[in-house]
Amino acid sequence: MTKCNEKFTHNLIKEHEKKLKEKQPLQQQVTTSRTIKKINSQTMPDTTNIINMCKVQLGQQHLKVLSKELKFVLTPGAISTVTTILNCEQALYSTPTLIKNATTPEISPFIQKWKKPKKCNMNKEEMKMLNEIKSIEDIVIVQVDKSEKIVIMNKIEEKN
């Protein structure tokens, strides 16, 4: 290995260790916020951010699922190796080759170590409610610009 590569590798390891040390206090804060979120999730959800302008009346359970906002992402059940590698390569397209060479070997071990999460972030009842909402073809659910509000409207109204 050349001196340049050794120096780069050494600096990369140092930066990585430094970031890990910085994240340790943050990790403790995250676990505290998770506990608070767990307590808050057991109480009644806030559905004030949902505006229903359609003829279909959704139940409280449906509104509870929608109150998680449209940015909500389910925990993945599986990871696609090919898709992940392609996405990483596309993301690294405009980066310098030195950085590409440093990050590319880390992708494959990450994918191999990845394990399916033990718990899904939605229970079966919420999944059922979400599928029921998706099956209603007469409505459209959109997020209001520059706001956290979610609007449920008829498809005909959306076109106008």
PDB file of C-alpha atoms in Angstrom:
ATOM      1  CA  MET A   1       0.000   0.000   0.000  1.00  0.00           C
ATOM      2  CA  THR A   2       1.333   3.441  -0.829  1.00  0.00           C
ATOM      3  CA  LYS A   3       1.905   6.137   1.761  1.00  0.00           C
ATOM      4  CA  CYS A   4      -0.943   8.196   0.310  1.00  0.00           C
ATOM      5  CA  ASN A   5      -3.402   5.304   0.693  1.00  0.00           C
ATOM      6  CA  GLU A   6      -2.145   4.555   4.218  1.00  0.00           C
ATOM      7  CA  LYS A   7      -2.567   8.176   5.228  1.00  0.00           C
ATOM      8  CA  PHE A   8      -6.038   8.323   3.694  1.00  0.00           C
ATOM      9  CA  THR A   9      -7.070   5.090   5.427  1.00  0.00           C
ATOM     10  CA  HIS A  10      -5.662   6.291   8.757  1.00  0.00           C
ATOM     11  CA  ASN A  11      -7.512   9.630   8.472  1.00  0.00           C
ATOM     12  CA  LEU A  12     -10.711   7.853   7.472  1.00  0.00           C
ATOM     13  CA  ILE A  13     -10.527   5.582  10.523  1.00  0.00           C
ATOM     14  CA  LYS A  14      -9.812   8.555  12.817  1.00  0.00           C
ATOM     15  CA  GLU A  15     -12.793  10.494  11.457  1.00  0.00           C
ATOM     16  CA  HIS A  16     -15.025   7.454  11.837  1.00  0.00           C
ATOM     17  CA  GLU A  17     -13.970   6.972  15.475  1.00  0.00           C
ATOM     18  CA  LYS A  18     -14.506  10.679  16.143  1.00  0.00           C
ATOM     19  CA  LYS A  19     -18.044  10.508  14.726  1.00  0.00           C
ATOM     20  CA  LEU A  20     -18.803   7.450  16.849  1.00  0.00           C
ATOM     21  CA  LYS A  21     -17.695   9.284  20.004  1.00  0.00           C
ATOM     22  CA  GLU A  22     -19.891  12.265  19.076  1.00  0.00           C
ATOM     23  CA  LYS A  23     -22.906  10.024  18.481  1.00  0.00           C
ATOM     24  CA  GLN A  24     -22.763   8.224  21.840  1.00  0.00           C
ATOM     25  CA  PRO A  25     -24.431  11.066  23.815  1.00  0.00           C
ATOM     26  CA  LEU A  26     -26.939  11.468  20.988  1.00  0.00           C
ATOM     27  CA  GLN A  27     -27.758   7.756  21.180  1.00  0.00           C
ATOM     28  CA  GLN A  28     -28.745   8.178  24.826  1.00  0.00           C
ATOM     29  CA  GLN A  29     -31.040  11.071  23.862  1.00  0.00           C
ATOM     30  CA  VAL A  30     -32.627   8.942  21.132  1.00  0.00           C
ATOM     31  CA  THR A  31     -33.472   6.139  23.566  1.00  0.00           C
ATOM     32  CA  THR A  32     -35.083   8.688  25.888  1.00  0.00           C
ATOM     33  CA  SER A  33     -37.145  10.167  23.058  1.00  0.00           C
ATOM     34  CA  ARG A  34     -38.185   6.654  21.996  1.00  0.00           C
ATOM     35  CA  THR A  35     -39.538   6.017  25.485  1.00  0.00           C
ATOM     36  CA  ILE A  36     -41.492   9.271  25.368  1.00  0.00           C
ATOM     37  CA  LYS A  37     -42.879   8.408  21.922  1.00  0.00           C
ATOM     38  CA  LYS A  38     -43.920   4.972  23.173  1.00  0.00           C
ATOM     39  CA  ILE A  39     -45.831   6.554  26.049  1.00  0.00           C
ATOM     40  CA  ASN A  40     -47.414   9.111  23.705  1.00  0.00           C
ATOM     41  CA  SER A  41     -48.436   6.424  21.203  1.00  0.00           C
ATOM     42  CA  GLN A  42     -50.453   4.671  23.892  1.00  0.00           C
ATOM     43  CA  THR A  43     -52.619   7.756  24.348  1.00  0.00           C
ATOM     44  CA  MET A  44     -55.225   8.910  21.818  1.00  0.00           C
ATOM     45  CA  PRO A  45     -53.609  10.065  18.548  1.00  0.00           C
ATOM     46  CA  ASP A  46     -53.844  13.678  17.430  1.00  0.00           C
ATOM     47  CA  THR A  47     -56.099  13.730  14.365  1.00  0.00           C
ATOM     48  CA  THR A  48     -56.441  17.521  14.182  1.00  0.00           C
ATOM     49  CA  ASN A  49     -54.025  17.580  11.262  1.00  0.00           C
ATOM     50  CA  ILE A  50     -56.537  15.682   9.056  1.00  0.00           C
ATOM     51  CA  ILE A  51     -59.204  17.536   7.082  1.00  0.00           C
ATOM     52  CA  ASN A  52     -61.918  15.328   5.591  1.00  0.00           C
ATOM     53  CA  MET A  53     -63.562  17.024   2.580  1.00  0.00           C
ATOM     54  CA  CYS A  54     -64.963  13.877   0.967  1.00  0.00           C
ATOM     55  CA  LYS A  55     -68.318  12.147   1.206  1.00  0.00           C
ATOM     56  CA  VAL A  56     -66.750   9.004   2.666  1.00  0.00           C
ATOM     57  CA  GLN A  57     -66.645   9.141   6.451  1.00  0.00           C
ATOM     58  CA  LEU A  58     -63.552   7.446   7.817  1.00  0.00           C
ATOM     59  CA  GLY A  59     -63.570   5.951  11.295  1.00  0.00           C
ATOM     60  CA  GLN A  60     -61.340   6.949  14.188  1.00  0.00           C
ATOM     61  CA  GLN A  61     -59.021   3.978  13.490  1.00  0.00           C
ATOM     62  CA  HIS A  62     -58.527   5.141   9.883  1.00  0.00           C
ATOM     63  CA  LEU A  63     -57.758   8.669  11.045  1.00  0.00           C
ATOM     64  CA  LYS A  64     -55.290   7.283  13.586  1.00  0.00           C
ATOM     65  CA  VAL A  65     -53.360   5.594  10.763  1.00  0.00           C
ATOM     66  CA  LEU A  66     -53.459   8.747   8.626  1.00  0.00           C
ATOM     67  CA  SER A  67     -52.276  10.878  11.553  1.00  0.00           C
ATOM     68  CA  LYS A  68     -48.854   9.242  11.178  1.00  0.00           C
ATOM     69  CA  GLU A  69     -48.467  11.587   8.193  1.00  0.00           C
ATOM     70  CA  LEU A  70     -47.733  10.809   4.572  1.00  0.00           C
ATOM     71  CA  LYS A  71     -43.960  10.713   5.145  1.00  0.00           C
ATOM     72  CA  PHE A  72     -44.355   7.634   7.338  1.00  0.00           C
ATOM     73  CA  VAL A  73     -42.409   4.613   6.071  1.00  0.00           C
ATOM     74  CA  LEU A  74     -43.016   1.008   7.069  1.00  0.00           C
ATOM     75  CA  THR A  75     -40.092  -1.024   8.331  1.00  0.00           C
ATOM     76  CA  PRO A  76     -38.765  -3.053   5.426  1.00  0.00           C
ATOM     77  CA  GLY A  77     -39.481  -6.767   5.394  1.00  0.00           C
ATOM     78  CA  ALA A  78     -36.537  -7.533   3.126  1.00  0.00           C
ATOM     79  CA  ILE A  79     -33.638  -5.747   1.486  1.00  0.00           C
ATOM     80  CA  SER A  80     -32.892  -6.044  -2.207  1.00  0.00           C
ATOM     81  CA  THR A  81     -29.152  -6.454  -2.670  1.00  0.00           C
ATOM     82  CA  VAL A  82     -29.101  -5.445  -6.330  1.00  0.00           C
ATOM     83  CA  THR A  83     -31.325  -2.402  -5.833  1.00  0.00           C
ATOM     84  CA  THR A  84     -29.299  -1.199  -2.856  1.00  0.00           C
ATOM     85  CA  ILE A  85     -25.997  -1.496  -4.715  1.00  0.00           C
ATOM     86  CA  LEU A  86     -27.432   0.281  -7.773  1.00  0.00           C
ATOM     87  CA  ASN A  87     -28.842   3.102  -5.639  1.00  0.00           C
ATOM     88  CA  CYS A  88     -25.497   3.549  -3.874  1.00  0.00           C
ATOM     89  CA  GLU A  89     -23.637   3.640  -7.177  1.00  0.00           C
ATOM     90  CA  GLN A  90     -26.070   6.214  -8.559  1.00  0.00           C
ATOM     91  CA  ALA A  91     -25.687   8.338  -5.429  1.00  0.00           C
ATOM     92  CA  LEU A  92     -21.898   8.186  -5.717  1.00  0.00           C
ATOM     93  CA  TYR A  93     -21.888   9.038  -9.433  1.00  0.00           C
ATOM     94  CA  SER A  94     -20.730  12.634  -9.056  1.00  0.00           C
ATOM     95  CA  THR A  95     -18.398  12.078  -6.093  1.00  0.00           C
ATOM     96  CA  PRO A  96     -14.617  11.885  -6.502  1.00  0.00           C
ATOM     97  CA  THR A  97     -13.175   8.447  -7.281  1.00  0.00           C
ATOM     98  CA  LEU A  98     -11.211   8.387  -4.022  1.00  0.00           C
ATOM     99  CA  ILE A  99     -14.417   8.559  -1.991  1.00  0.00           C
ATOM    100  CA  LYS A 100     -16.114   6.032  -4.284  1.00  0.00           C
ATOM    101  CA  ASN A 101     -13.253   3.600  -3.759  1.00  0.00           C
ATOM    102  CA  ALA A 102     -13.491   4.038   0.017  1.00  0.00           C
ATOM    103  CA  THR A 103     -17.264   3.576   0.278  1.00  0.00           C
ATOM    104  CA  THR A 104     -17.942   0.869  -2.303  1.00  0.00           C
ATOM    105  CA  PRO A 105     -16.317  -1.976  -0.309  1.00  0.00           C
ATOM    106  CA  GLU A 106     -18.442  -1.072   2.735  1.00  0.00           C
ATOM    107  CA  ILE A 107     -21.763  -1.537   0.916  1.00  0.00           C
ATOM    108  CA  SER A 108     -21.617  -5.307   0.500  1.00  0.00           C
ATOM    109  CA  PRO A 109     -20.748  -6.118   4.150  1.00  0.00           C
ATOM    110  CA  PHE A 110     -23.548  -3.812   5.287  1.00  0.00           C
ATOM    111  CA  ILE A 111     -26.071  -5.686   3.147  1.00  0.00           C
ATOM    112  CA  GLN A 112     -24.798  -9.032   4.408  1.00  0.00           C
ATOM    113  CA  LYS A 113     -25.056  -7.931   8.065  1.00  0.00           C
ATOM    114  CA  TRP A 114     -28.537  -6.440   7.640  1.00  0.00           C
ATOM    115  CA  LYS A 115     -31.218  -8.343   9.509  1.00  0.00           C
ATOM    116  CA  LYS A 116     -34.957  -8.074   9.221  1.00  0.00           C
ATOM    117  CA  PRO A 117     -36.324  -5.976  12.108  1.00  0.00           C
ATOM    118  CA  LYS A 118     -38.029  -8.058  14.775  1.00  0.00           C
ATOM    119  CA  LYS A 119     -40.912  -5.631  15.129  1.00  0.00           C
ATOM    120  CA  CYS A 120     -42.884  -3.817  12.473  1.00  0.00           C
ATOM    121  CA  ASN A 121     -43.682  -0.175  13.199  1.00  0.00           C
ATOM    122  CA  MET A 122     -47.372  -0.850  12.412  1.00  0.00           C
ATOM    123  CA  ASN A 123     -49.479  -3.557  13.994  1.00  0.00           C
ATOM    124  CA  LYS A 124     -51.794  -5.860  12.016  1.00  0.00           C
ATOM    125  CA  GLU A 125     -54.858  -3.763  12.773  1.00  0.00           C
ATOM    126  CA  GLU A 126     -53.186  -0.592  11.475  1.00  0.00           C
ATOM    127  CA  MET A 127     -52.032  -2.446   8.355  1.00  0.00           C
ATOM    128  CA  LYS A 128     -55.616  -3.586   7.775  1.00  0.00           C
ATOM    129  CA  MET A 129     -56.881   0.001   8.160  1.00  0.00           C
ATOM    130  CA  LEU A 130     -54.223   1.291   5.777  1.00  0.00           C
ATOM    131  CA  ASN A 131     -55.204  -1.302   3.158  1.00  0.00           C
ATOM    132  CA  GLU A 132     -58.868  -0.343   3.578  1.00  0.00           C
ATOM    133  CA  ILE A 133     -57.995   3.305   2.950  1.00  0.00           C
ATOM    134  CA  LYS A 134     -55.972   2.343  -0.134  1.00  0.00           C
ATOM    135  CA  SER A 135     -58.885   0.295  -1.485  1.00  0.00           C
ATOM    136  CA  ILE A 136     -61.266   3.295  -1.532  1.00  0.00           C
ATOM    137  CA  GLU A 137     -60.976   4.447  -5.134  1.00  0.00           C
ATOM    138  CA  ASP A 138     -63.178   7.560  -4.831  1.00  0.00           C
ATOM    139  CA  ILE A 139     -60.825   9.504  -2.563  1.00  0.00           C
ATOM    140  CA  VAL A 140     -57.438  11.172  -2.856  1.00  0.00           C
ATOM    141  CA  ILE A 141     -55.215  11.905   0.135  1.00  0.00           C
ATOM    142  CA  VAL A 142     -52.789  14.807  -0.226  1.00  0.00           C
ATOM    143  CA  GLN A 143     -50.625  16.903   2.045  1.00  0.00           C
ATOM    144  CA  VAL A 144     -51.198  20.646   2.071  1.00  0.00           C
ATOM    145  CA  ASP A 145     -48.233  22.708   0.883  1.00  0.00           C
ATOM    146  CA  LYS A 146     -46.066  24.161   3.648  1.00  0.00           C
ATOM    147  CA  SER A 147     -48.179  22.527   6.320  1.00  0.00           C
ATOM    148  CA  GLU A 148     -48.536  19.329   8.297  1.00  0.00           C
ATOM    149  CA  LYS A 149     -52.222  19.090   7.374  1.00  0.00           C
ATOM    150  CA  ILE A 150     -53.526  16.105   5.405  1.00  0.00           C
ATOM    151  CA  VAL A 151     -56.591  16.593   3.212  1.00  0.00           C
ATOM    152  CA  ILE A 152     -58.919  13.779   2.159  1.00  0.00           C
ATOM    153  CA  MET A 153     -60.979  14.753  -0.892  1.00  0.00           C
ATOM    154  CA  ASN A 154     -63.023  13.220  -3.682  1.00  0.00           C
ATOM    155  CA  LYS A 155     -61.139  12.478  -6.919  1.00  0.00           C
ATOM    156  CA  ILE A 156     -63.546  14.704  -8.843  1.00  0.00           C
ATOM    157  CA  GLU A 157     -62.763  17.709  -6.591  1.00  0.00           C
ATOM    158  CA  GLU A 158     -59.033  17.184  -6.999  1.00  0.00           C
ATOM    159  CA  LYS A 159     -59.253  17.562 -10.784  1.00  0.00           C
ATOM    160  CA  ASN A 160     -61.101  20.888 -10.439  1.00  0.00           C
TER     161      ASN A 160
END
